[in-house]
CSV table of C-alpha atoms in Angstrom, one decimal:
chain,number,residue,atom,x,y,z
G,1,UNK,CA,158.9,-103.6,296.1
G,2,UNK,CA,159.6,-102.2,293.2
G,3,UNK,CA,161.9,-103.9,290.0
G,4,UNK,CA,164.6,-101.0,290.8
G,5,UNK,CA,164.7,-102.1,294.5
G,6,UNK,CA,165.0,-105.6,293.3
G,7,UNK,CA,168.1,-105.1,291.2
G,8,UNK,CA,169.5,-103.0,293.9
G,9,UNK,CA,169.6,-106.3,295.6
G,10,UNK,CA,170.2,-109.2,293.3
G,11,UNK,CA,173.7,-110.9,292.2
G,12,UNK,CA,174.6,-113.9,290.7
G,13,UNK,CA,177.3,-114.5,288.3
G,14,UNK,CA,179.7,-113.5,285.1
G,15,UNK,CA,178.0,-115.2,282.5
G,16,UNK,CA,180.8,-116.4,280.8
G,17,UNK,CA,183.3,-116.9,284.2
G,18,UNK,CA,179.5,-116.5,286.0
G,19,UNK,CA,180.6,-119.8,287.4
G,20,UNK,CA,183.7,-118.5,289.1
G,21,UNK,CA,181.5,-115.9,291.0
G,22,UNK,CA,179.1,-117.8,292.0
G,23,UNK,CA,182.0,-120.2,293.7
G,24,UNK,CA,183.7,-117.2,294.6
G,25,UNK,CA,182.4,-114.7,296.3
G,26,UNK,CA,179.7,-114.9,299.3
G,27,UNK,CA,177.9,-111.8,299.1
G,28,UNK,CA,175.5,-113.2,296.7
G,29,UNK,CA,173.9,-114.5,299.4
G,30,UNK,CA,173.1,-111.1,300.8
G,31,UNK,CA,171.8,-109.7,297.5
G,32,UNK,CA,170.6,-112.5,296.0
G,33,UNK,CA,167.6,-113.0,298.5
G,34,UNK,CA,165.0,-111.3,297.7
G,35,UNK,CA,164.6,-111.9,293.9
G,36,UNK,CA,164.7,-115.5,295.3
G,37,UNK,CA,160.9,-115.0,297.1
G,38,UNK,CA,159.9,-113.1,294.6
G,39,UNK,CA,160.7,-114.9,291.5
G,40,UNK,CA,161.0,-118.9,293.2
G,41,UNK,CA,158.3,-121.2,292.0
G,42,UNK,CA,155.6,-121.6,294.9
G,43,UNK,CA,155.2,-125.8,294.8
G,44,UNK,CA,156.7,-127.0,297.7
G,45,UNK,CA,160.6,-127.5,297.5
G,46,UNK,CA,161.5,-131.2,297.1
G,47,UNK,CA,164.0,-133.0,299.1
G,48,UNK,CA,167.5,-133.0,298.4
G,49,UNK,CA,168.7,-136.0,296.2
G,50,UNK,CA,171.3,-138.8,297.7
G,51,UNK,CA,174.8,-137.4,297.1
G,52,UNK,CA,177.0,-138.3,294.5
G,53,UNK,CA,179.3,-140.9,295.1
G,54,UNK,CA,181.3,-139.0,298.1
G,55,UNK,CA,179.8,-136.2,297.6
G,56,UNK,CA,181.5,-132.7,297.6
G,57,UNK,CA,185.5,-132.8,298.0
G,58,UNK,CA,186.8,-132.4,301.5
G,59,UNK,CA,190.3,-131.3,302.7
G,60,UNK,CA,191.9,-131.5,305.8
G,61,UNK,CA,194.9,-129.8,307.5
G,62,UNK,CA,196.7,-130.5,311.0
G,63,UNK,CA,199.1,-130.1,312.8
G,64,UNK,CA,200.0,-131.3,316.4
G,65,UNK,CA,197.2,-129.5,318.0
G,66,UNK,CA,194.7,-128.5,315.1
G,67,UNK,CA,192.4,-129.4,312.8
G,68,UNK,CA,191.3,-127.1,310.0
G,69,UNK,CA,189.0,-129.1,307.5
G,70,UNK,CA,188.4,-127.2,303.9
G,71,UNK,CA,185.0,-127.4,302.1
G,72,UNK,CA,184.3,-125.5,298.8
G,73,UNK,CA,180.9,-124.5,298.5
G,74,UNK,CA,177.9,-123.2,296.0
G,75,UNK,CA,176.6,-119.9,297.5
G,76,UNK,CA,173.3,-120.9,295.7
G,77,UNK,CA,171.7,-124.3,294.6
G,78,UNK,CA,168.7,-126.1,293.9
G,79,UNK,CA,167.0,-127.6,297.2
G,80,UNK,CA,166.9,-130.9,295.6
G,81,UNK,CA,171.1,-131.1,295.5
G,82,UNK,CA,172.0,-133.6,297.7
G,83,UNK,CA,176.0,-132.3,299.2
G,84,UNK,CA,175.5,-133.3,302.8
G,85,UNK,CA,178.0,-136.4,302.5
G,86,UNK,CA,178.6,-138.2,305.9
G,87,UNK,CA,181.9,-137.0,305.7
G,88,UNK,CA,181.0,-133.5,305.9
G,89,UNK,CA,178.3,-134.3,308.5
G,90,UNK,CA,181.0,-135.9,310.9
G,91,UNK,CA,183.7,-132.7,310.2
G,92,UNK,CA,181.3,-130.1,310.6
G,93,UNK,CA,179.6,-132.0,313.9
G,94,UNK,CA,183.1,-132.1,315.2
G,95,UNK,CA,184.5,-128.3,315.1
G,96,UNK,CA,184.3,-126.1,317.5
G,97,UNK,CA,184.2,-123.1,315.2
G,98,UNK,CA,182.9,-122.4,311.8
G,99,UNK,CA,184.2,-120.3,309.1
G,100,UNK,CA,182.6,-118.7,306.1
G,101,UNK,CA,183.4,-115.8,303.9
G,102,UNK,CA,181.9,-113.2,305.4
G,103,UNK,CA,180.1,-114.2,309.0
G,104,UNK,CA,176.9,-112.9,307.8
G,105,UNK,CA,176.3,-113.8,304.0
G,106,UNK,CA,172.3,-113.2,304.6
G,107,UNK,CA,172.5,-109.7,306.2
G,108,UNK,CA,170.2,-107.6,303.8
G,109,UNK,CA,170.5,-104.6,305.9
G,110,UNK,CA,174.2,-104.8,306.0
G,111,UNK,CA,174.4,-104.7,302.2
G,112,UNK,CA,172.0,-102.5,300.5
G,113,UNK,CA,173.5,-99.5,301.7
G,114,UNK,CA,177.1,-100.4,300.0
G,115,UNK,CA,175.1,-101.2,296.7
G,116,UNK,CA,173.6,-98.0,296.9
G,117,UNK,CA,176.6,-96.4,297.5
G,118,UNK,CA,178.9,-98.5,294.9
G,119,UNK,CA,176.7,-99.7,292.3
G,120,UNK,CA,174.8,-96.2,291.3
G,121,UNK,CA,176.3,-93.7,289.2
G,122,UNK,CA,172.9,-91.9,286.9
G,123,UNK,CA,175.8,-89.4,286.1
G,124,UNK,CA,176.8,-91.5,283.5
G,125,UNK,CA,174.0,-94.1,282.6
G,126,UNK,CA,174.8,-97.7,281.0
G,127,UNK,CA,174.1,-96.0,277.2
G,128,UNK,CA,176.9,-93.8,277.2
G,129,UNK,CA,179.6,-97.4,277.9
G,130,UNK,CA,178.3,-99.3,275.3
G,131,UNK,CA,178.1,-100.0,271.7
G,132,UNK,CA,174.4,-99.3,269.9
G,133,UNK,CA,174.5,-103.2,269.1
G,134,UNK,CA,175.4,-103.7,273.1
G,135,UNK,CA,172.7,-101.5,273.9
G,136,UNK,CA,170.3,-103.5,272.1
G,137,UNK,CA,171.6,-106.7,274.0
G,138,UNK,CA,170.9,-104.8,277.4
G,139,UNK,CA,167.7,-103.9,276.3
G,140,UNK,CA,166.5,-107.7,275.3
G,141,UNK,CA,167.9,-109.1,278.2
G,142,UNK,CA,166.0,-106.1,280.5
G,143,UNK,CA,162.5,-107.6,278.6
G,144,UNK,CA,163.4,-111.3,279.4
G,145,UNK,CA,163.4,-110.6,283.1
G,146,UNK,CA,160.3,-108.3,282.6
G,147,UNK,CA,161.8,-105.2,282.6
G,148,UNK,CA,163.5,-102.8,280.4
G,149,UNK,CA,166.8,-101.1,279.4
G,150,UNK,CA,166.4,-98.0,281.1
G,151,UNK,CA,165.5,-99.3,284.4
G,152,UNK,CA,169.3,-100.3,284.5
G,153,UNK,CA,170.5,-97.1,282.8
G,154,UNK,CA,171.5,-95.8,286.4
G,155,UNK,CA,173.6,-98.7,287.4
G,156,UNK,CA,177.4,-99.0,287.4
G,157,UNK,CA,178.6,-102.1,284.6
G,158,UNK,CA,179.0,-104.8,287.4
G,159,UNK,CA,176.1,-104.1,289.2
G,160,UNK,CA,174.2,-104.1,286.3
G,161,UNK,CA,176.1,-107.6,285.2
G,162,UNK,CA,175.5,-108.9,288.3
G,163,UNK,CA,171.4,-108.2,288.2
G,164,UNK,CA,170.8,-109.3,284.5
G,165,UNK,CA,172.4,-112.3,285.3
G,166,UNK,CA,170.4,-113.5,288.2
G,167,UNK,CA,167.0,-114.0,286.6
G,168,UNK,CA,167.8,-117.1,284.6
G,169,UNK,CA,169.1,-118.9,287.7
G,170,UNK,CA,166.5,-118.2,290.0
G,171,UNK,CA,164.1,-119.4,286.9
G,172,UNK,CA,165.8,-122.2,286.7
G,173,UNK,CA,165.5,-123.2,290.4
G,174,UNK,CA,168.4,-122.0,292.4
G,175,UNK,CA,167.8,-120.6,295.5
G,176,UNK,CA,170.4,-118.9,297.8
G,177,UNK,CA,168.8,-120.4,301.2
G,178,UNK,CA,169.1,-123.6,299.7
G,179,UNK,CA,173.2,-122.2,299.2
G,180,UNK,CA,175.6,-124.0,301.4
G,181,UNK,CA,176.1,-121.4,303.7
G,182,UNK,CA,172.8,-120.7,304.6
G,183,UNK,CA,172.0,-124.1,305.3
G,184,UNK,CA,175.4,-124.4,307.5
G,185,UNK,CA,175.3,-121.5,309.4
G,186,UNK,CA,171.7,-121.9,310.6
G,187,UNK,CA,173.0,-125.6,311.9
G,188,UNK,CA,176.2,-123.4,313.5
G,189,UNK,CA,173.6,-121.5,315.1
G,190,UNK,CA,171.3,-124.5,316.5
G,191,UNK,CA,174.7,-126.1,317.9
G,192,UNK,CA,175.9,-122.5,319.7
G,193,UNK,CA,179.1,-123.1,317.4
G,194,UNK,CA,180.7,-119.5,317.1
G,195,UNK,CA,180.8,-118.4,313.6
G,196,UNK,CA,183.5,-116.3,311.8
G,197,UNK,CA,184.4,-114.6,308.6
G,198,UNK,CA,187.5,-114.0,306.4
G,199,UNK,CA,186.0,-110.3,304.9
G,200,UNK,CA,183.5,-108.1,305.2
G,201,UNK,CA,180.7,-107.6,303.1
G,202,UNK,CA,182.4,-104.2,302.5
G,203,UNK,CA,185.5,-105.4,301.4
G,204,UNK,CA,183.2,-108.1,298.9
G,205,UNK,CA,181.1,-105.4,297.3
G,206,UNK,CA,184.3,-103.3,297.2
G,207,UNK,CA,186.0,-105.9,294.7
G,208,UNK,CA,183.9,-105.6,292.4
G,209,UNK,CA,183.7,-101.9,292.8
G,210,UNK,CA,186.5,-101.3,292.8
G,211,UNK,CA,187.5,-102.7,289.8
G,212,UNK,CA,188.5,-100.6,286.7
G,213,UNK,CA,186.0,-99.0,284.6
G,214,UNK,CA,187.3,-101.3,281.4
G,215,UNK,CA,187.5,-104.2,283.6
G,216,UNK,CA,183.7,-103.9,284.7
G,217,UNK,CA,182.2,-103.5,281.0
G,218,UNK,CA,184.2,-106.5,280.5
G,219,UNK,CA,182.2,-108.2,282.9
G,220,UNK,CA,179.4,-106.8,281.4
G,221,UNK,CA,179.7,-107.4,277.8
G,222,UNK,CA,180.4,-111.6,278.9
G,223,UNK,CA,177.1,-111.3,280.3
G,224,UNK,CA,175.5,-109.6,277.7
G,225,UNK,CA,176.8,-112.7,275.1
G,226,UNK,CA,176.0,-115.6,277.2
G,227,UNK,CA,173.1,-114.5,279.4
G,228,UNK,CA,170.8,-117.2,278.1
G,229,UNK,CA,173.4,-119.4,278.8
G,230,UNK,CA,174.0,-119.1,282.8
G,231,UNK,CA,172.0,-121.7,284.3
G,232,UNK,CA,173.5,-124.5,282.2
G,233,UNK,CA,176.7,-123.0,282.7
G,234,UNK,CA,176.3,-123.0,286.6
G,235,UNK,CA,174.4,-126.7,286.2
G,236,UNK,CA,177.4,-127.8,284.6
G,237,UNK,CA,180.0,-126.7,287.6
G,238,UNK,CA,177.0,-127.6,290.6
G,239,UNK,CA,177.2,-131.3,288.8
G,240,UNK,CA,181.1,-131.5,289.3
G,241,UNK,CA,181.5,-130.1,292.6
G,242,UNK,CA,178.6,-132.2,293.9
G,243,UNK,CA,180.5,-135.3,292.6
G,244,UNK,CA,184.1,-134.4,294.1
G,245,UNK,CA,185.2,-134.3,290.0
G,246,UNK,CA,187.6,-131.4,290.8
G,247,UNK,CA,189.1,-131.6,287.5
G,248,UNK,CA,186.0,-130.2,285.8
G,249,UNK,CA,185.9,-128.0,288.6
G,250,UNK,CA,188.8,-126.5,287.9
G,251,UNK,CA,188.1,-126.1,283.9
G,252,UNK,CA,184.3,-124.9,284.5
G,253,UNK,CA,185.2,-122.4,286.9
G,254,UNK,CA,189.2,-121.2,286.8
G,255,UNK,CA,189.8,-121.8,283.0
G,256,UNK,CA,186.8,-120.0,281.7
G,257,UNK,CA,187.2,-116.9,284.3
G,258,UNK,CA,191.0,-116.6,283.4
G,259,UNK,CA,190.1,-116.2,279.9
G,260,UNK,CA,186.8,-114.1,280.4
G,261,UNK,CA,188.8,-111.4,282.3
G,262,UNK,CA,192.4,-112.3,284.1
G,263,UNK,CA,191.9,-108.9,285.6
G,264,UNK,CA,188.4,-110.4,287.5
G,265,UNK,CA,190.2,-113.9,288.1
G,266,UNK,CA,193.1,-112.1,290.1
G,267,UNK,CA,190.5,-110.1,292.2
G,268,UNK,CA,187.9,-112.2,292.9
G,269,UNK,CA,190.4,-115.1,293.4
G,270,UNK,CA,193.9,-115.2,293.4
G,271,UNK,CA,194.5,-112.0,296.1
G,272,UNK,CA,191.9,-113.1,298.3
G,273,UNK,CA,193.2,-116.7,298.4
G,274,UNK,CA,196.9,-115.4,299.2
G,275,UNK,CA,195.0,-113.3,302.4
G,276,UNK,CA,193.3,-116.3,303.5
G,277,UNK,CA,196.1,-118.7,303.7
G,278,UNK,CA,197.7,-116.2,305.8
G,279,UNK,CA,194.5,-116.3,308.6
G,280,UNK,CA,194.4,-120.2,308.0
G,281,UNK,CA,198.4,-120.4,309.1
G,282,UNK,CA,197.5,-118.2,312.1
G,283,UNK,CA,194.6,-120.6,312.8
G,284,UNK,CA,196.9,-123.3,312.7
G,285,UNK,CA,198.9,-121.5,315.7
G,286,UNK,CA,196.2,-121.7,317.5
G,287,UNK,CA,194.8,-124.9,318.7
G,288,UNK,CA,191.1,-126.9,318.2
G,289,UNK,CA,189.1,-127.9,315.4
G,290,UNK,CA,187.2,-125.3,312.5
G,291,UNK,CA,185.4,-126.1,309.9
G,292,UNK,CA,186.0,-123.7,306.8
G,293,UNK,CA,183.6,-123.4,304.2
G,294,UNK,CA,184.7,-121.0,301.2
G,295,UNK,CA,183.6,-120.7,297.6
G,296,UNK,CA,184.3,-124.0,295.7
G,297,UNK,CA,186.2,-121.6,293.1
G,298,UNK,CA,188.8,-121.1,296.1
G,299,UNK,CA,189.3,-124.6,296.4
G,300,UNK,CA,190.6,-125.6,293.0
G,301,UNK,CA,193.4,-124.7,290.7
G,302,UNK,CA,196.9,-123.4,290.4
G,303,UNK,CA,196.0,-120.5,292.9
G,304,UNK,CA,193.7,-122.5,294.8
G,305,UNK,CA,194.2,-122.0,299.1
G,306,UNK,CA,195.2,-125.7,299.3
G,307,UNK,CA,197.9,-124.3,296.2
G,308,UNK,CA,199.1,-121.7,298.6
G,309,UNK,CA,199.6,-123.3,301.4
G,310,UNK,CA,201.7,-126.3,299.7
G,311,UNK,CA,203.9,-124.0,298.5
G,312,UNK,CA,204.5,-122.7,301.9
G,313,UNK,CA,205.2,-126.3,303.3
G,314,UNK,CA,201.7,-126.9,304.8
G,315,UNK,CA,200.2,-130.0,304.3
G,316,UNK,CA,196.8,-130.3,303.3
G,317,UNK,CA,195.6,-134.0,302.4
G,318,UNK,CA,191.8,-135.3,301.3
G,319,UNK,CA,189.9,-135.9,304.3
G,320,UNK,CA,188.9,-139.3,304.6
């Protein structure tokens, strides 16, 4: 495989708001996969530490004749994080159906075509957007990943965000099979549980697509600053979540996105949250008990799904 093929299917996360994408949107677990064998350390993985305390937070919503349990996730963690609190065990054990982002977040065939399609434009190469200073950033960050500037040259701003970013992490240790969804949908699978999805993987890449021109050197440019910085960045949010500290949830993930680019926050966040509170409210016509598992990003702050559906007069409580 060559290192072009292998950006055409890596993504990880906004460098300075990386930590809001990487709790926020599942497809990079589809395109995240195969730097992971390629670039993953060969020792044998250890075995996942004791949770935290609790563990990962866990919400709950029902009414007379359902039962919709909420879990944020991390689309891609170390295998030694220990998340698998008994009182996600016992919720996920007792649904009948289980819900992700997209119903297949490790579909490579599914998604290489739409990069190829969305994340190529060698009309106008990477050069041309940026600053000679910025193009000396893209050029550094090409070497530490052992490539160089103009092997990105043909690749649209977030596409090209999204591949400089994912070297440090998978250096670092993360890995998207050890990701939450991975790990869950494989036990879905063993158990004959039917498995559902919110989006597409289409509609995913097409957020980021689709977003503005300015919007996507935005995106970018953050990475471009704090590049060296995105593993402690993400090690810093994987510590909260895995704790149930929403609080630093919120400020590691929502704050720092809002103020990297509101225009990113909105899409990768806000709109999608409104649409799912919508299909969880139809769920809760129906009767039985899902298990949802979303982003952890989706799951915290003013705009969070639980946010939504307060304001709407649903009640959603901790799970005990």
């Amino acid at each position: 495989m060559t290192f072009t093929d292998r950006l055409l299917s890596s993504v990880s996360s906004l460098a300075r708001g990386a930590v809001g994408v990487a709790g926020g949107l599942a497809l990079f677990v589809a395109i995240a996969g195969v730097p992971a064998d390629a670039l993953a350390q060969t020792a044998a993985p250890a075995a996942p530490a004791p949770i935290q305390g609790e563990g990962p937070a866990l919400w709950v919503v029902k009414d007379a004749d359902s039962t919709l349990y909420l879990f944020g996730s991390v689309h891609v963690l170390r295998p030694t994080t220990g998340w698998a609190s008994p009182r996600v065990e016992a919720a996920f054990d007792s649904a009948s159906d289980i819900w992700f982002e997209i119903s297949n977040p490790d579909d490579q065939a599914a998604i290489m075509p739409l990069i190829q399609q969305h994340g190529l434009s060698p009309e106008t190469p990477l050069s041309s957007r940026l600053t000679s200073e910025e193009n000396a950033e893209l050029d550094a960050a090409a070497k530490a990943m052992g490539a160089s500037a103009a092997q990105l040259q043909p690749m649209k701003p977030w596409l090209a965000a999204l591949s400089l970013s994912v070297a440090p992490l998978i250096k670092a240790g993360y890995d998207p099979k050890s990701g939450v969804e991975l790990v869950l949908k494989a036990r879905a699978e063993a158990a004959g549980k039917p498995i559902h999805g919110f989006e597409t993987i289409d509609k995913q890449v097409g957020i980021l697509a689709g977003m503005p021109d300015d919007v996507q050197l935005v995106f970018l440019r953050e990475t471009l600053k704090d590049y060296e910085n995105a593993a402690k960045k993400l090690d810093e949010m994987v510590e909260a979540w895995a704790r149930g500290d929403v609080a630093t949830l919120d400020r590691v993930t929502i704050t720092e996105m809002k103020e990297a680019s509101p225009a990113l926050y909105q899409a990768v966040l806000v709109d999608r949250n409104t649409d799912w509170a919508n299909q969880i409210q139809t769920l809760l016509e129906g009767s039985g008990t899902a298990f949802i598992a979303v982003g952890a990003a989706h799951l915290t702050g003013d705009d969070s799904v639980q946010a939504i559906l307060q304001k709407r007069g649903v009640t959603v409580e901790a799970a005990q």
